[in-house]
Each structure stands twice: as C-alpha cells, then as structure tokens.
PDB file of C-alpha atoms in Angstrom:
ATOM      1  CA  ALA A   1     106.625 123.920  96.125  1.00 78.00           C
ATOM      2  CA  GLN A   2     102.896 124.403  96.301  1.00 84.00           C
ATOM      3  CA  SER A   3     100.900 125.352  99.406  1.00 89.00           C
ATOM      4  CA  VAL A   4      97.263 125.507 100.466  1.00 94.00           C
ATOM      5  CA  THR A   5      95.432 127.701 102.929  1.00 95.00           C
ATOM      6  CA  GLN A   6      91.988 127.031 104.341  1.00 96.00           C
ATOM      7  CA  PRO A   7      91.216 130.214 106.289  1.00 96.00           C
ATOM      8  CA  ASP A   8      88.264 128.843 108.233  1.00 95.00           C
ATOM      9  CA  ILE A   9      88.995 126.291 110.945  1.00 94.00           C
ATOM     10  CA  HIS A  10      85.358 125.735 111.884  1.00 96.00           C
ATOM     11  CA  ILE A  11      82.083 126.728 110.233  1.00 97.00           C
ATOM     12  CA  THR A  12      78.558 126.194 111.513  1.00 97.00           C
ATOM     13  CA  VAL A  13      75.571 126.358 109.183  1.00 97.00           C
ATOM     14  CA  SER A  14      71.888 125.597 109.527  1.00 97.00           C
ATOM     15  CA  GLU A  15      70.452 122.624 107.713  1.00 97.00           C
ATOM     16  CA  GLY A  16      69.102 123.760 104.351  1.00 97.00           C
ATOM     17  CA  ALA A  17      71.354 126.794 104.192  1.00 97.00           C
ATOM     18  CA  SER A  18      73.986 127.295 101.527  1.00 97.00           C
ATOM     19  CA  LEU A  19      77.634 126.587 102.163  1.00 97.00           C
ATOM     20  CA  GLU A  20      80.933 127.915 100.884  1.00 98.00           C
ATOM     21  CA  LEU A  21      84.298 126.661 102.142  1.00 98.00           C
ATOM     22  CA  ARG A  22      87.311 128.679 101.136  1.00 98.00           C
ATOM     23  CA  CYS A  23      90.575 127.401  99.740  1.00 98.00           C
ATOM     24  CA  ASN A  24      93.523 129.415  98.481  1.00 97.00           C
ATOM     25  CA  TYR A  25      96.576 127.897  96.887  1.00 95.00           C
ATOM     26  CA  SER A  26     100.043 129.012  95.956  1.00 92.00           C
ATOM     27  CA  TYR A  27     101.735 127.552  92.895  1.00 88.00           C
ATOM     28  CA  GLY A  28     103.485 129.100  89.938  1.00 80.00           C
ATOM     29  CA  ALA A  29     101.787 127.083  87.233  1.00 82.00           C
ATOM     30  CA  THR A  30      98.286 125.702  86.801  1.00 80.00           C
ATOM     31  CA  PRO A  31      97.775 123.284  89.665  1.00 86.00           C
ATOM     32  CA  TYR A  32      95.648 120.209  90.001  1.00 91.00           C
ATOM     33  CA  LEU A  33      93.120 120.829  92.772  1.00 94.00           C
ATOM     34  CA  PHE A  34      91.074 118.525  94.955  1.00 95.00           C
ATOM     35  CA  TRP A  35      88.501 118.584  97.721  1.00 97.00           C
ATOM     36  CA  TYR A  36      88.249 115.689 100.149  1.00 97.00           C
ATOM     37  CA  VAL A  37      85.812 114.987 102.987  1.00 97.00           C
ATOM     38  CA  GLN A  38      86.518 113.057 106.157  1.00 95.00           C
ATOM     39  CA  SER A  39      83.930 111.775 108.597  1.00 92.00           C
ATOM     40  CA  PRO A  40      85.125 111.219 112.190  1.00 87.00           C
ATOM     41  CA  GLY A  41      87.461 108.246 112.475  1.00 86.00           C
ATOM     42  CA  GLN A  42      87.351 107.539 108.760  1.00 89.00           C
ATOM     43  CA  GLY A  43      89.635 107.900 105.795  1.00 91.00           C
ATOM     44  CA  LEU A  44      89.306 110.678 103.241  1.00 93.00           C
ATOM     45  CA  GLN A  45      86.873 110.542 100.356  1.00 95.00           C
ATOM     46  CA  LEU A  46      87.348 112.511  97.161  1.00 95.00           C
ATOM     47  CA  LEU A  47      84.517 114.995  96.539  1.00 97.00           C
ATOM     48  CA  LEU A  48      85.749 116.546  93.306  1.00 96.00           C
ATOM     49  CA  LYS A  49      88.826 117.535  91.354  1.00 94.00           C
ATOM     50  CA  TYR A  50      89.977 120.120  88.852  1.00 93.00           C
ATOM     51  CA  PHE A  51      92.585 119.317  86.244  1.00 89.00           C
ATOM     52  CA  SER A  52      91.725 121.577  83.310  1.00 84.00           C
ATOM     53  CA  GLY A  53      88.835 122.854  81.215  1.00 86.00           C
ATOM     54  CA  ASP A  54      85.609 124.141  82.726  1.00 88.00           C
ATOM     55  CA  THR A  55      86.452 126.025  85.880  1.00 91.00           C
ATOM     56  CA  LEU A  56      83.213 124.976  87.601  1.00 96.00           C
ATOM     57  CA  VAL A  57      83.424 121.325  88.544  1.00 96.00           C
ATOM     58  CA  GLN A  58      80.706 119.124  89.911  1.00 96.00           C
ATOM     59  CA  GLY A  59      81.321 116.476  92.501  1.00 96.00           C
ATOM     60  CA  ILE A  60      79.535 113.888  94.547  1.00 95.00           C
ATOM     61  CA  LYS A  61      76.880 114.599  97.186  1.00 95.00           C
ATOM     62  CA  GLY A  62      75.755 117.797  95.435  1.00 96.00           C
ATOM     63  CA  PHE A  63      79.022 119.689  95.903  1.00 97.00           C
ATOM     64  CA  GLU A  64      80.663 121.932  93.350  1.00 98.00           C
ATOM     65  CA  ALA A  65      83.811 124.027  93.282  1.00 98.00           C
ATOM     66  CA  GLU A  66      85.027 126.869  91.135  1.00 96.00           C
ATOM     67  CA  PHE A  67      88.612 127.422  90.110  1.00 95.00           C
ATOM     68  CA  LYS A  68      89.509 131.117  89.932  1.00 95.00           C
ATOM     69  CA  ARG A  69      93.026 131.623  88.664  1.00 92.00           C
ATOM     70  CA  SER A  70      93.007 135.367  89.291  1.00 92.00           C
ATOM     71  CA  GLN A  71      92.246 134.791  92.968  1.00 94.00           C
ATOM     72  CA  SER A  72      94.243 131.564  93.355  1.00 94.00           C
ATOM     73  CA  SER A  73      91.142 130.041  94.854  1.00 96.00           C
ATOM     74  CA  PHE A  74      89.168 126.827  94.650  1.00 97.00           C
ATOM     75  CA  ASN A  75      86.148 127.319  96.898  1.00 98.00           C
ATOM     76  CA  LEU A  76      83.733 124.509  97.628  1.00 98.00           C
ATOM     77  CA  ARG A  77      79.988 125.177  97.554  1.00 98.00           C
ATOM     78  CA  LYS A  78      76.723 123.433  98.194  1.00 98.00           C
ATOM     79  CA  PRO A  79      73.329 125.117  97.747  1.00 97.00           C
ATOM     80  CA  SER A  80      71.553 123.294 100.577  1.00 97.00           C
ATOM     81  CA  VAL A  81      73.392 121.576 103.398  1.00 97.00           C
ATOM     82  CA  HIS A  82      72.162 118.337 104.942  1.00 96.00           C
ATOM     83  CA  TRP A  83      72.929 117.189 108.485  1.00 96.00           C
ATOM     84  CA  SER A  84      74.963 114.326 107.024  1.00 95.00           C
ATOM     85  CA  ASP A  85      77.394 116.857 105.521  1.00 97.00           C
ATOM     86  CA  ALA A  86      78.865 117.518 108.966  1.00 97.00           C
ATOM     87  CA  ALA A  87      82.506 116.456 108.594  1.00 96.00           C
ATOM     88  CA  GLU A  88      86.024 117.770 108.037  1.00 95.00           C
ATOM     89  CA  TYR A  89      86.817 119.112 104.581  1.00 97.00           C
ATOM     90  CA  PHE A  90      90.277 119.276 103.081  1.00 96.00           C
ATOM     91  CA  CYS A  91      91.476 121.157 100.040  1.00 96.00           C
ATOM     92  CA  ALA A  92      94.590 119.807  98.332  1.00 94.00           C
ATOM     93  CA  VAL A  93      96.868 120.873  95.509  1.00 92.00           C
ATOM     94  CA  GLU A  94      99.246 118.874  93.350  1.00 87.00           C
ATOM     95  CA  GLY A  95     102.097 120.726  91.752  1.00 80.00           C
ATOM     96  CA  ASN A  96     105.652 119.538  91.397  1.00 76.00           C
ATOM     97  CA  THR A  97     105.401 117.424  94.567  1.00 78.00           C
ATOM     98  CA  PRO A  98     102.781 115.012  95.934  1.00 82.00           C
ATOM     99  CA  LEU A  99      99.492 116.417  97.155  1.00 86.00           C
ATOM    100  CA  VAL A 100      99.735 119.157  99.736  1.00 89.00           C
ATOM    101  CA  PHE A 101      96.703 119.413 102.006  1.00 92.00           C
ATOM    102  CA  GLY A 102      95.265 122.350 103.834  1.00 93.00           C
ATOM    103  CA  LYS A 103      94.675 122.043 107.556  1.00 92.00           C
ATOM    104  CA  GLY A 104      90.991 121.430 107.009  1.00 94.00           C
ATOM    105  CA  THR A 105      87.683 123.102 107.815  1.00 96.00           C
ATOM    106  CA  ARG A 106      85.346 121.421 110.254  1.00 95.00           C
ATOM    107  CA  LEU A 107      81.700 121.800 109.265  1.00 97.00           C
ATOM    108  CA  SER A 108      78.963 121.606 111.882  1.00 97.00           C
ATOM    109  CA  VAL A 109      75.309 121.510 110.833  1.00 97.00           C
ATOM    110  CA  ILE A 110      72.566 122.643 113.199  1.00 96.00           C
ATOM    111  CA  ALA A 111      68.837 122.114 112.919  1.00 91.00           C
TER     112      ALA A 111
ATOM    113  CA  SER B   1      87.998  97.946  91.111  1.00 86.00           C
ATOM    114  CA  GLN B   2      90.756  99.075  93.420  1.00 88.00           C
ATOM    115  CA  THR B   3      90.663  98.707  97.182  1.00 92.00           C
ATOM    116  CA  ILE B   4      93.063  99.705  99.922  1.00 96.00           C
ATOM    117  CA  HIS B   5      93.366  97.982 103.267  1.00 96.00           C
ATOM    118  CA  GLN B   6      95.005  99.030 106.498  1.00 97.00           C
ATOM    119  CA  TRP B   7      95.519  97.093 109.668  1.00 95.00           C
ATOM    120  CA  PRO B   8      95.174  97.133 112.480  1.00 96.00           C
ATOM    121  CA  ALA B   9      92.271  99.549 112.797  1.00 95.00           C
ATOM    122  CA  THR B  10      93.239 100.533 116.330  1.00 96.00           C
ATOM    123  CA  LEU B  11      96.380  99.990 118.351  1.00 97.00           C
ATOM    124  CA  VAL B  12      97.452 100.844 121.885  1.00 97.00           C
ATOM    125  CA  GLN B  13     101.172 100.546 122.524  1.00 97.00           C
ATOM    126  CA  PRO B  14     103.488 101.434 125.416  1.00 97.00           C
ATOM    127  CA  VAL B  15     106.229 104.003 124.982  1.00 97.00           C
ATOM    128  CA  GLY B  16     109.415 102.376 123.728  1.00 96.00           C
ATOM    129  CA  SER B  17     107.679  99.452 122.026  1.00 97.00           C
ATOM    130  CA  PRO B  18     108.047  98.707 118.293  1.00 97.00           C
ATOM    131  CA  LEU B  19     105.435  99.486 115.658  1.00 96.00           C
ATOM    132  CA  SER B  20     104.384  97.913 112.395  1.00 97.00           C
ATOM    133  CA  LEU B  21     101.423  99.194 110.397  1.00 97.00           C
ATOM    134  CA  GLU B  22     100.557  97.562 107.122  1.00 97.00           C
ATOM    135  CA  CYS B  23      98.841  98.853 104.015  1.00 97.00           C
ATOM    136  CA  THR B  24      97.965  96.854 100.922  1.00 97.00           C
ATOM    137  CA  VAL B  25      96.336  97.844  97.653  1.00 97.00           C
ATOM    138  CA  GLU B  26      94.375  95.563  95.349  1.00 95.00           C
ATOM    139  CA  GLY B  27      93.297  95.946  91.762  1.00 93.00           C
ATOM    140  CA  THR B  28      96.103  98.114  90.429  1.00 90.00           C
ATOM    141  CA  SER B  29      99.780  97.868  89.540  1.00 88.00           C
ATOM    142  CA  ASN B  30     102.726 100.176  90.179  1.00 91.00           C
ATOM    143  CA  PRO B  31     100.820 102.577  92.398  1.00 93.00           C
ATOM    144  CA  ASN B  32     102.387 105.448  94.247  1.00 93.00           C
ATOM    145  CA  LEU B  33     101.946 104.839  97.967  1.00 95.00           C
ATOM    146  CA  TYR B  34     101.797 107.309 100.831  1.00 95.00           C
ATOM    147  CA  TRP B  35     101.782 107.375 104.635  1.00 95.00           C
ATOM    148  CA  TYR B  36     100.198 110.317 106.438  1.00 94.00           C
ATOM    149  CA  ARG B  37      99.773 111.148 110.089  1.00 93.00           C
ATOM    150  CA  GLN B  38      96.844 113.172 111.289  1.00 91.00           C
ATOM    151  CA  ALA B  39      97.019 114.732 114.729  1.00 82.00           C
ATOM    152  CA  ALA B  40      93.990 116.459 116.198  1.00 74.00           C
ATOM    153  CA  GLY B  41      93.435 119.846 114.586  1.00 67.00           C
ATOM    154  CA  ARG B  42      96.645 119.703 112.571  1.00 70.00           C
ATOM    155  CA  GLY B  43      95.590 118.405 109.201  1.00 82.00           C
ATOM    156  CA  LEU B  44      97.463 115.734 107.286  1.00 89.00           C
ATOM    157  CA  GLN B  45     101.219 115.434 107.523  1.00 89.00           C
ATOM    158  CA  LEU B  46     102.896 113.469 104.730  1.00 90.00           C
ATOM    159  CA  LEU B  47     105.407 111.107 106.294  1.00 93.00           C
ATOM    160  CA  PHE B  48     106.632 108.939 103.417  1.00 94.00           C
ATOM    161  CA  TYR B  49     105.841 108.226  99.809  1.00 92.00           C
ATOM    162  CA  SER B  50     107.004 105.609  97.388  1.00 94.00           C
ATOM    163  CA  VAL B  51     106.961 105.462  93.602  1.00 91.00           C
ATOM    164  CA  GLY B  52     108.193 101.860  93.395  1.00 91.00           C
ATOM    165  CA  ILE B  53     109.501  98.837  95.258  1.00 91.00           C
ATOM    166  CA  GLY B  54     112.334  99.800  97.566  1.00 88.00           C
ATOM    167  CA  GLN B  55     111.966 103.511  96.702  1.00 91.00           C
ATOM    168  CA  ILE B  56     111.032 105.558  99.753  1.00 91.00           C
ATOM    169  CA  SER B  57     111.031 109.320 100.154  1.00 89.00           C
ATOM    170  CA  SER B  58     110.933 110.697 103.675  1.00 88.00           C
ATOM    171  CA  GLU B  59     109.238 114.008 104.195  1.00 84.00           C
ATOM    172  CA  VAL B  60     109.681 114.501 107.915  1.00 80.00           C
ATOM    173  CA  PRO B  61     112.677 113.396 110.043  1.00 65.00           C
ATOM    174  CA  GLN B  62     111.461 111.293 112.947  1.00 79.00           C
ATOM    175  CA  ASN B  63     111.759 107.891 114.546  1.00 89.00           C
ATOM    176  CA  LEU B  64     109.516 106.281 111.945  1.00 94.00           C
ATOM    177  CA  SER B  65     110.548 104.401 108.823  1.00 95.00           C
ATOM    178  CA  ALA B  66     108.748 102.949 105.845  1.00 96.00           C
ATOM    179  CA  SER B  67     109.364 100.026 103.556  1.00 95.00           C
ATOM    180  CA  ARG B  68     107.823  98.708 100.370  1.00 96.00           C
ATOM    181  CA  PRO B  69     108.708  95.045 100.099  1.00 94.00           C
ATOM    182  CA  GLN B  70     106.165  94.355  97.349  1.00 94.00           C
ATOM    183  CA  ASP B  71     104.551  96.450  94.649  1.00 94.00           C
ATOM    184  CA  ARG B  72     101.273  96.903  96.517  1.00 95.00           C
ATOM    185  CA  GLN B  73     102.447  96.684 100.118  1.00 96.00           C
ATOM    186  CA  PHE B  74     103.596  99.603 102.225  1.00 97.00           C
ATOM    187  CA  ILE B  75     104.712  99.235 105.829  1.00 97.00           C
ATOM    188  CA  LEU B  76     105.240 101.903 108.479  1.00 97.00           C
ATOM    189  CA  SER B  77     107.558 100.968 111.322  1.00 96.00           C
ATOM    190  CA  SER B  78     109.236 102.222 114.428  1.00 96.00           C
ATOM    191  CA  LYS B  79     111.799 100.601 116.696  1.00 95.00           C
ATOM    192  CA  LYS B  80     110.777 102.632 119.761  1.00 95.00           C
ATOM    193  CA  LEU B  81     107.531 104.562 119.962  1.00 95.00           C
ATOM    194  CA  LEU B  82     107.293 107.989 121.542  1.00 94.00           C
ATOM    195  CA  LEU B  83     104.246 109.582 123.112  1.00 94.00           C
ATOM    196  CA  SER B  84     104.234 112.063 120.238  1.00 91.00           C
ATOM    197  CA  ASP B  85     103.701 109.226 117.751  1.00 93.00           C
ATOM    198  CA  SER B  86     100.073 108.963 118.817  1.00 93.00           C
ATOM    199  CA  GLY B  87      97.671 109.876 116.045  1.00 93.00           C
ATOM    200  CA  PHE B  88      95.623 108.675 113.138  1.00 94.00           C
ATOM    201  CA  TYR B  89      97.716 107.090 110.392  1.00 96.00           C
ATOM    202  CA  LEU B  90      96.399 107.045 106.870  1.00 95.00           C
ATOM    203  CA  CYS B  91      97.710 105.150 103.899  1.00 97.00           C
ATOM    204  CA  ALA B  92      96.865 106.275 100.379  1.00 96.00           C
ATOM    205  CA  TRP B  93      97.607 105.287  96.819  1.00 95.00           C
ATOM    206  CA  SER B  94      97.573 107.106  93.496  1.00 92.00           C
ATOM    207  CA  PRO B  95      97.941 105.891  89.910  1.00 89.00           C
ATOM    208  CA  GLY B  96     101.468 107.271  89.590  1.00 75.00           C
ATOM    209  CA  LEU B  97     100.764 109.060  86.329  1.00 71.00           C
ATOM    210  CA  ALA B  98     103.612 111.005  84.812  1.00 67.00           C
ATOM    211  CA  GLY B  99     102.749 114.676  84.574  1.00 62.00           C
ATOM    212  CA  GLY B 100     100.377 114.794  87.487  1.00 64.00           C
ATOM    213  CA  GLN B 101      96.631 114.352  87.978  1.00 69.00           C
ATOM    214  CA  ASN B 102      97.411 111.885  90.703  1.00 76.00           C
ATOM    215  CA  GLU B 103      94.369 111.910  92.863  1.00 86.00           C
ATOM    216  CA  GLN B 104      94.894 109.881  95.989  1.00 91.00           C
ATOM    217  CA  PHE B 105      92.641 107.195  97.402  1.00 93.00           C
ATOM    218  CA  PHE B 106      92.726 106.685 101.135  1.00 95.00           C
ATOM    219  CA  GLY B 107      92.492 103.688 103.383  1.00 96.00           C
ATOM    220  CA  PRO B 108      90.313 103.590 106.510  1.00 95.00           C
ATOM    221  CA  GLY B 109      93.181 104.545 108.830  1.00 95.00           C
ATOM    222  CA  THR B 110      94.801 103.216 111.998  1.00 96.00           C
ATOM    223  CA  ARG B 111      94.242 104.934 115.339  1.00 95.00           C
ATOM    224  CA  LEU B 112      97.496 104.631 117.341  1.00 95.00           C
ATOM    225  CA  THR B 113      97.629 105.527 121.003  1.00 96.00           C
ATOM    226  CA  VAL B 114     100.990 105.465 122.741  1.00 95.00           C
ATOM    227  CA  LEU B 115     100.790 105.343 126.537  1.00 96.00           C
TER     228      LEU B 115
END
C-alpha cells in the first residue's frame, strides 16, 4: 500500500515570502498525487493534482507542485504568500487503495 | 454541478448515547463515498468507504459503523459513543473511476464532542 510523509508539522513564513511544503510518498508504481488545503473548521479543498504528463502542475490560488520521481516527492510551492494562505495543507497519494493522506503541515503567515 | 452535504454541523453528545451523521451527494451517480475522522494534530483517518449501495469497507476497527441505504447517501452511526469518538468527521465523494484518478471532494464536516 502507498504512504505519505509530510516532514514539517508547522511552518511560519512572512507575508510576501516564498513557500515550499514538502511531501514524500512511497508507492511502487506511478502514483496519483494531490494537495489539499483546509481552513480551520472547514472541509478540504483540492489545490492541485498530478496524474501524468508535465511534472510541474499548476493549481488554484497561485500554487504549483512538482513531481520528482527520483526523489519520490511532490512538493508544493508558492512564490509569494498571502495572509489568507494560513491553513493546514495535506498531501495525498492514490495507489492501489483509496487516497492516503499525510498528517498535514500547518502554515502560519506573519506580517 | 456536484455538491456534498453533511449534517449536523456540530453535535454535543453524552458518553453512551447513539450517533447518526448523514452525508448526501447531489449531481452525480454511483460515487465512491468516504468517512474520515480528524483528531487534533493527527491528520485524516479513513474510517469507511463504499463503492456502491450496501458495500462498505471498514478501515479501522471501532465502535462505529457505516451504511449506504441509497446511491448518494452515506450514514455514520454508533450505538454507544465513547469519549475518544470526539473529533471532526468529514464525508467525501469521488467519481469511482476504474484505474484511479479518483480525486475526492469533501463536505463541510461535523464537529462531534462527546462529554
């Protein structure tokens, strides 16, 4: 079965700074990869997904992620963070079972 | 377009009382349906998923159960709640495509507090 690791539990960045959230997966074949965002007390919203093709995928709210097979990674990036980006971010992988989620990275944004 | 509803939004229940959380999906047919529990700082735990009416897969042994009485209705139940059942419960659906690429769409969640 597949698994996901998000090494960073909590990250704090300044507004306007760049952001990278790390995600590593384990799966024997090419996985389907997702990033979701969750605001406090809300459900999860899909930011972007990778199924095949171009390894750099663009998502909503100015986010992008790059699939690197050699590193088994799918890191999420944003060039300039806004205060409204403060939330919990989840990486997920679909393999031979339903989506498996990482434990999440909480993003705080300071002025 | 598809929408997913959960109710109630919040619930406070005494230990030992029964539970029924409901999830319905509109605008699609034959979806896969999922129940997750989210405890503080512990990510999402898949509890149950269903690929069709009456078909339920349990991922974690516990005092909860799930049922799918209709194609787009998914119910999470318990006969006797425990303190450890407190958490944020999320329902999700996916298109149920063979071969994968099943991105999931989440409902707004139910905050359950067991006292």
